[in-house]
Amino acid sequence: MSPTEPSEARASDRGLKSEMTQIRRFSENDTQITPETYAELEAIAARYPEPRSGLLPMLHLVQSVEGRVTSEGIEACAKVLGISAADVSGVATFYTMYKRKPVGDYLVGVCTNTLCAVMGGDVIFDRLKEHLDVGNDETSEDGAITLEHIECNAACDYAPVMMVNWEFMDNQTPESAVQVVDALRAGEAVHSTRGPKLCTWKQAERVLAGFNDGLANEGPAAGPASLVGLEIARERGWKAPTSDSSGPTEEPGTKIEAVEEADTSRAESETLSKEVK
Amino acid sequence: MDMLTPVLTDNWGQDRAWTLAAYEKQGGYAAMKKALTPEYGGPDAIIQAVKDSGLRGRGGAGFPTGMKWGFIPQDNPKPKYLVVNADESEPGTCKDIPLMMASPHTLVEGVIISSFAIRANHAFIYVRGEVLHVIRRLQHAVQEAYLAGHLGKDINGTGYDLDIVVHAGAGAYICGEETALLEGLEGRRGQPRLRPPFPAVAGLYASPTVINNTESIASVPSIIANGADWFASMGTEKSKGFGIFSLSGHITKPGQYEAPLGITLRELVDLAGGMRAGHQLKFWTPGGSSTPLLTDEHLDVPLDFEGVAAAGSMLGTRALQLFDETTCVVRAVLRWTEFYKHESCGKCTPCREGTWWLVQTLARLEKGEGSEADLDLLLDQCDNILGRSFCALADGAVSPISSSIKYFRDEYLAHLRHGGCPLDPAASTVFASHGAPA
């Protein structure tokens, strides 16, 4: 069974339950958007030569304030950019990081793309669903954890990978994953394996909106797997050549030759375009 | 030539390598200063050096970087833009993220030199949103570079102005495709554009735009510092220089290995301590899931653009995902196919509908249902998808299917005979190798 499809009956059961919880926790009218939020939305738009370029980070800011993308947040972005709410909605519904349902304090994502799934991600995801009594994209009853399965997060050398609020939790096992969510629910400090103490999802969204939280200096420069090749090179005294060594360079002389050497048809058509001077 | 040649990875192990102080201590920003002094010869001399180095795009396609820069029409009065594609999302690819986490200044320095070369005063780093700490490090590095006078107005007194914006994406594999990325950067749904016009002529805000992969741009400072000949002395005849090879999966030491292009998987596997104890290589991807699978027959293929193409696949992003004999290839391919279905942006019918049908057909086979004729049906579906959409996502989606049927037809049939998967998924987990039941 695909990890996206928990058993139908249980899912709808849980879905209803968590929907009710969420409706109680967040009603449409308790928007947190203030004049300061508007000022920050405008500041984001002002970073770009054309204001609309700010929309993706602006929606991250909305999530940091509202805990999801609300209608009020959409209206605010539309107003700041002078575009329609439908335009903003169209963007907000395209990208998977934007959530229309309230997200818990910690968004836990288990990679179930092929490599992580094979290495144990499927088992981890199943264990967490059972432990938290939620399905994919659902929030635990205490509102602490939203669980989802995610696609490849560019840390395959640390498989199986779990992300919490988009911080790396490398080399997980079902047991370690359960420990992480239990500690988070108990309000204990949990550190990313390659970063700082985990902040809340709303705080993380604020950083994605471009507002630095001053935590860049936390954590190591690199995790162990990132350094294995370098360490082997150091042990064996291997180095890139020194800059005085040289070799003959045969550059493709023509665009046609370059095309023959390039891998993709996209590059090919780009090169051959008559429009390109 | 040594087997491993750390250049980009060379400073990753340093204390606080991500800071300006650590980066400058090991010679950082010297290449920028060199490139921006009039004695270097100006923007055209930089473009020439990158052309002479033979650097080819490190994001998968392998297009010559200097030639791409040369396409920017300098008589066009509109502003020019540099956009770094840091949306690393191709399954298996995990080189740019550790680079930006450990040494974001390498990228920033590359952006300054490259922007100067194409006469851009605005550059953007489009980084996927799902890597919070990497984004912090990029924001911090850009801020430090501004404070040091490496960015902003009149950089280091040279009269050159450059602003960099770190732009966090919001979760969409398709935004790694360069025109979809531009849509995302313009605040729109990330759907690829019809070409022509090409980004070099009408990219961001319909202005001339260069879009390069993170690793390509990060390689530029080393080329300026050490010379084009130095870069070209590594690698093979048509695939010059070094690259980061990312090993993952059932291997003793997964991780990043920086080597001249042309190294073989056999050499890399040896360096990495072999496959996990007691197991053998079954199949692997040379450059992410969009590149056709290869098998243990291909251990000696030179990992350069030509060598991998000759073996029927693509070098791609050097994302070497290794799977041993415990792994069910049908399960692996089904999961990748579900990924492409999920990530299809929906613009082109062959991709939107085709990836959905591929999942239906494959899922049935994986459960041991259906018949041998379904394999031909799958190949027919692939034939109706390949090359029929705006961008390469759909082409990538059919790669694992057609290559796995080519090499592992029997394993598909075994699912039919067995009435399901004949392999135990627990045996392929990392916990299985610890002896703990999953």
XYZ file of C-alpha atoms in Angstrom, chain A residues 1-4 47-50 52-57 60 89-91 93-98 112-115 117-124 127 151-157 159-160 163 165-168 172-175 194-196 199 204 207-213 215-222 225-230 232-234 236-252 254-255 258-259 261-271 273 275-277, chain B residues 1-7 9-10 12-14 16-19 51-52 54 56 60-64 67 71 75 81 88-94 97-98 101-102 122 124 126 128-133 135-137 139-140 143 165 167-172 174-175 177-178 184-191 195-198 201 205 226 229-230 232-234 238 240 247-250 253-257 271 305-306 314-316 321 323 327 331-332 335-336 338-339 342-343 345 428-431 438:
240
model
C 0.000 0.000 0.000
C 1.189 3.449 -0.791
C 1.974 5.576 2.257
C -0.412 8.192 0.952
C 13.183 43.267 -1.722
C 12.458 42.540 -5.375
C 12.609 44.593 -8.580
C 8.958 43.621 -9.078
C 4.941 40.162 -6.971
C 8.204 38.215 -6.698
C 7.679 38.472 -2.963
C 4.566 36.333 -2.988
C 6.173 33.022 -1.995
C 7.966 34.459 1.063
C 5.459 31.933 4.369
C -5.061 31.464 -3.977
C -3.884 29.922 -7.209
C -0.298 30.210 -6.015
C -2.663 25.902 -3.638
C 0.195 24.980 -5.983
C 3.018 24.582 -3.458
C 3.012 21.769 -0.913
C 4.561 23.787 1.931
C 1.484 25.994 2.122
C 9.095 7.994 1.783
C 10.660 8.590 -1.593
C 12.278 5.412 -2.896
C 15.682 5.442 -1.237
C 11.462 4.233 1.975
C 13.629 1.220 1.176
C 16.114 2.063 3.918
C 13.333 2.195 6.499
C 11.262 5.334 5.889
C 8.084 3.333 5.249
C 8.463 1.528 8.570
C 9.142 4.817 10.378
C 5.173 3.516 13.276
C 9.487 13.617 -0.951
C 13.270 13.572 -1.285
C 14.777 16.283 0.925
C 18.346 16.139 -0.419
C 19.918 14.222 2.453
C 20.008 10.729 0.923
C 23.406 9.988 2.474
C 18.771 7.887 5.020
C 16.261 7.268 6.484
C 12.361 16.514 8.864
C 9.883 21.959 10.842
C 12.284 21.555 7.909
C 15.315 20.785 10.076
C 17.250 17.595 9.381
C 16.367 7.696 11.932
C 14.964 4.424 13.189
C 11.348 3.802 14.218
C 12.469 4.032 17.854
C 22.760 19.139 11.892
C 21.317 22.305 13.358
C 19.896 24.139 16.330
C 11.837 25.933 16.953
C 10.474 28.372 11.046
C 12.787 32.474 8.672
C 11.579 31.213 5.294
C 9.914 34.589 4.819
C 13.405 36.066 5.081
C 13.422 37.244 8.692
C 16.617 35.951 10.240
C 16.320 34.392 13.696
C 20.508 30.846 14.707
C 22.782 30.435 11.663
C 25.802 29.820 13.875
C 24.234 26.843 15.641
C 25.168 23.283 14.724
C 28.125 21.879 12.788
C 29.365 22.937 9.354
C 28.678 19.469 8.046
C 28.386 11.699 5.811
C 29.112 15.024 4.124
C 32.765 14.627 5.143
C 33.548 10.978 4.309
C 35.187 11.685 0.953
C 37.188 14.571 2.366
C 39.576 9.659 2.888
C 41.402 12.235 0.765
C 43.112 13.654 3.873
C 45.688 9.299 1.772
C 47.183 12.718 1.076
C 45.035 13.189 -2.023
C 44.551 16.719 -3.330
C 43.391 18.630 -6.335
C 46.403 19.474 -8.508
C 48.270 22.680 -7.793
C 47.424 25.591 -10.012
C 50.567 25.472 -12.161
C 49.702 22.114 -13.701
C 47.807 22.333 -16.918
C 46.324 20.228 -19.618
C 45.115 20.861 -23.114
C 41.590 22.156 -23.377
C 39.478 21.328 -26.333
C 36.405 23.453 -26.133
C 33.527 22.518 -28.396
C 30.571 25.284 -32.427
C 27.122 25.277 -30.947
C 28.206 21.584 -27.750
C 24.743 20.239 -28.359
C 27.923 16.787 -25.978
C 25.093 18.067 -23.787
C 22.771 15.532 -22.273
C 19.344 16.914 -22.709
C 17.110 17.885 -25.514
C 16.227 20.993 -23.572
C 19.786 22.259 -23.756
C 19.827 21.208 -27.373
C 16.802 23.213 -28.365
C 18.125 26.137 -26.362
C 21.365 26.140 -28.281
C 17.297 28.497 -31.163
C 16.540 33.653 -31.172
C 19.725 33.198 -29.254
C 22.508 35.327 -30.563
C 45.948 12.479 -10.683
C 44.674 11.618 -7.226
C 41.432 9.689 -7.079
C 39.674 12.265 -4.910
C 40.244 15.979 -5.447
C 38.547 18.064 -2.764
C 38.023 21.622 -3.992
C 34.383 20.171 -0.191
C 37.902 21.097 0.947
C 33.732 21.621 4.937
C 35.532 20.143 7.918
C 36.828 23.482 9.191
C 32.693 27.360 11.639
C 33.397 26.947 7.925
C 30.199 28.843 7.078
C 31.471 32.141 8.480
C 34.571 28.726 -21.526
C 38.234 27.651 -21.634
C 35.320 23.402 -20.097
C 29.627 22.082 -17.981
C 22.264 17.581 -14.802
C 22.154 18.750 -18.399
C 25.854 19.372 -18.803
C 25.526 22.408 -21.011
C 28.766 24.454 -21.265
C 28.684 29.357 -23.608
C 24.207 33.921 -25.014
C 23.003 45.047 -26.561
C 19.814 38.752 -14.016
C 17.902 20.646 -5.225
C 15.039 18.131 -5.270
C 15.893 15.371 -7.729
C 15.572 12.103 -5.784
C 19.044 10.995 -4.762
C 20.648 14.387 -5.239
C 22.221 15.753 -2.078
C 22.473 21.322 0.272
C 25.616 20.288 2.219
C 25.254 24.519 4.697
C 29.019 24.169 5.125
C 20.736 41.654 -9.294
C 18.778 35.558 -6.817
C 16.298 30.229 -5.370
C 14.097 25.045 -1.852
C 12.082 26.001 1.217
C 12.395 22.653 2.986
C 15.926 23.191 4.296
C 15.599 25.697 7.114
C 19.143 25.669 8.432
C 18.497 29.025 4.377
C 19.714 30.504 7.660
C 23.322 29.960 6.589
C 20.961 34.559 4.714
C 23.814 34.919 7.181
C 24.480 39.572 5.261
C 18.236 38.032 -2.635
C 14.511 33.389 -2.101
C 12.961 30.402 -0.321
C 10.720 28.213 -2.450
C 7.633 26.536 -1.112
C 7.730 22.877 -2.042
C 7.575 21.966 -5.719
C 9.050 21.231 -10.782
C 10.666 24.516 -9.736
C 13.099 23.193 -14.033
C 14.503 26.570 -14.962
C 8.033 30.773 -8.838
C 10.445 33.671 -8.551
C 7.880 35.930 -10.177
C 5.293 34.893 -7.573
C 3.320 32.518 -9.766
C 2.457 28.827 -9.928
C 5.595 26.956 -10.901
C 4.655 25.802 -14.376
C 10.382 28.084 -25.316
C 11.338 30.128 -27.268
C 11.907 32.707 -26.006
C 14.745 31.274 -23.946
C 16.772 36.452 -24.061
C 10.764 39.796 -15.907
C 43.680 28.700 -10.361
C 43.947 25.085 -17.518
C 44.016 23.928 -13.932
C 40.670 21.393 -17.427
C 43.605 19.287 -16.224
C 41.059 17.253 -14.245
C 34.919 16.357 -22.961
C 36.412 18.579 -17.594
C 26.684 7.948 -2.692
C 23.593 6.755 -0.876
C 21.757 3.554 -0.102
C 23.177 0.122 0.696
C 30.026 4.733 3.862
C 27.371 6.817 2.156
C 28.333 10.431 1.632
C 29.938 13.037 -0.593
C 33.002 12.196 -2.677
C 36.550 3.980 -1.453
C 28.778 12.876 -19.604
C 29.877 10.726 -22.544
C 22.785 10.108 -18.119
C 25.370 11.505 -15.716
C 22.729 13.870 -14.349
C 21.698 5.693 -5.257
C 20.409 -0.735 -4.015
C 15.522 -4.410 -2.849
C 8.581 -1.335 -5.507
C 11.412 1.151 -6.080
C 7.536 4.776 -5.577
C 9.475 6.980 -7.977
C 4.172 8.051 -7.523
C 6.621 10.894 -6.950
C 2.577 13.952 -7.389
C 5.027 16.506 -8.781
C 2.501 20.454 -12.483
C 16.412 -3.857 2.863
C 16.080 -1.509 5.828
C 19.096 -0.214 7.733
C 17.656 -1.687 10.909
C 11.834 -3.764 11.799
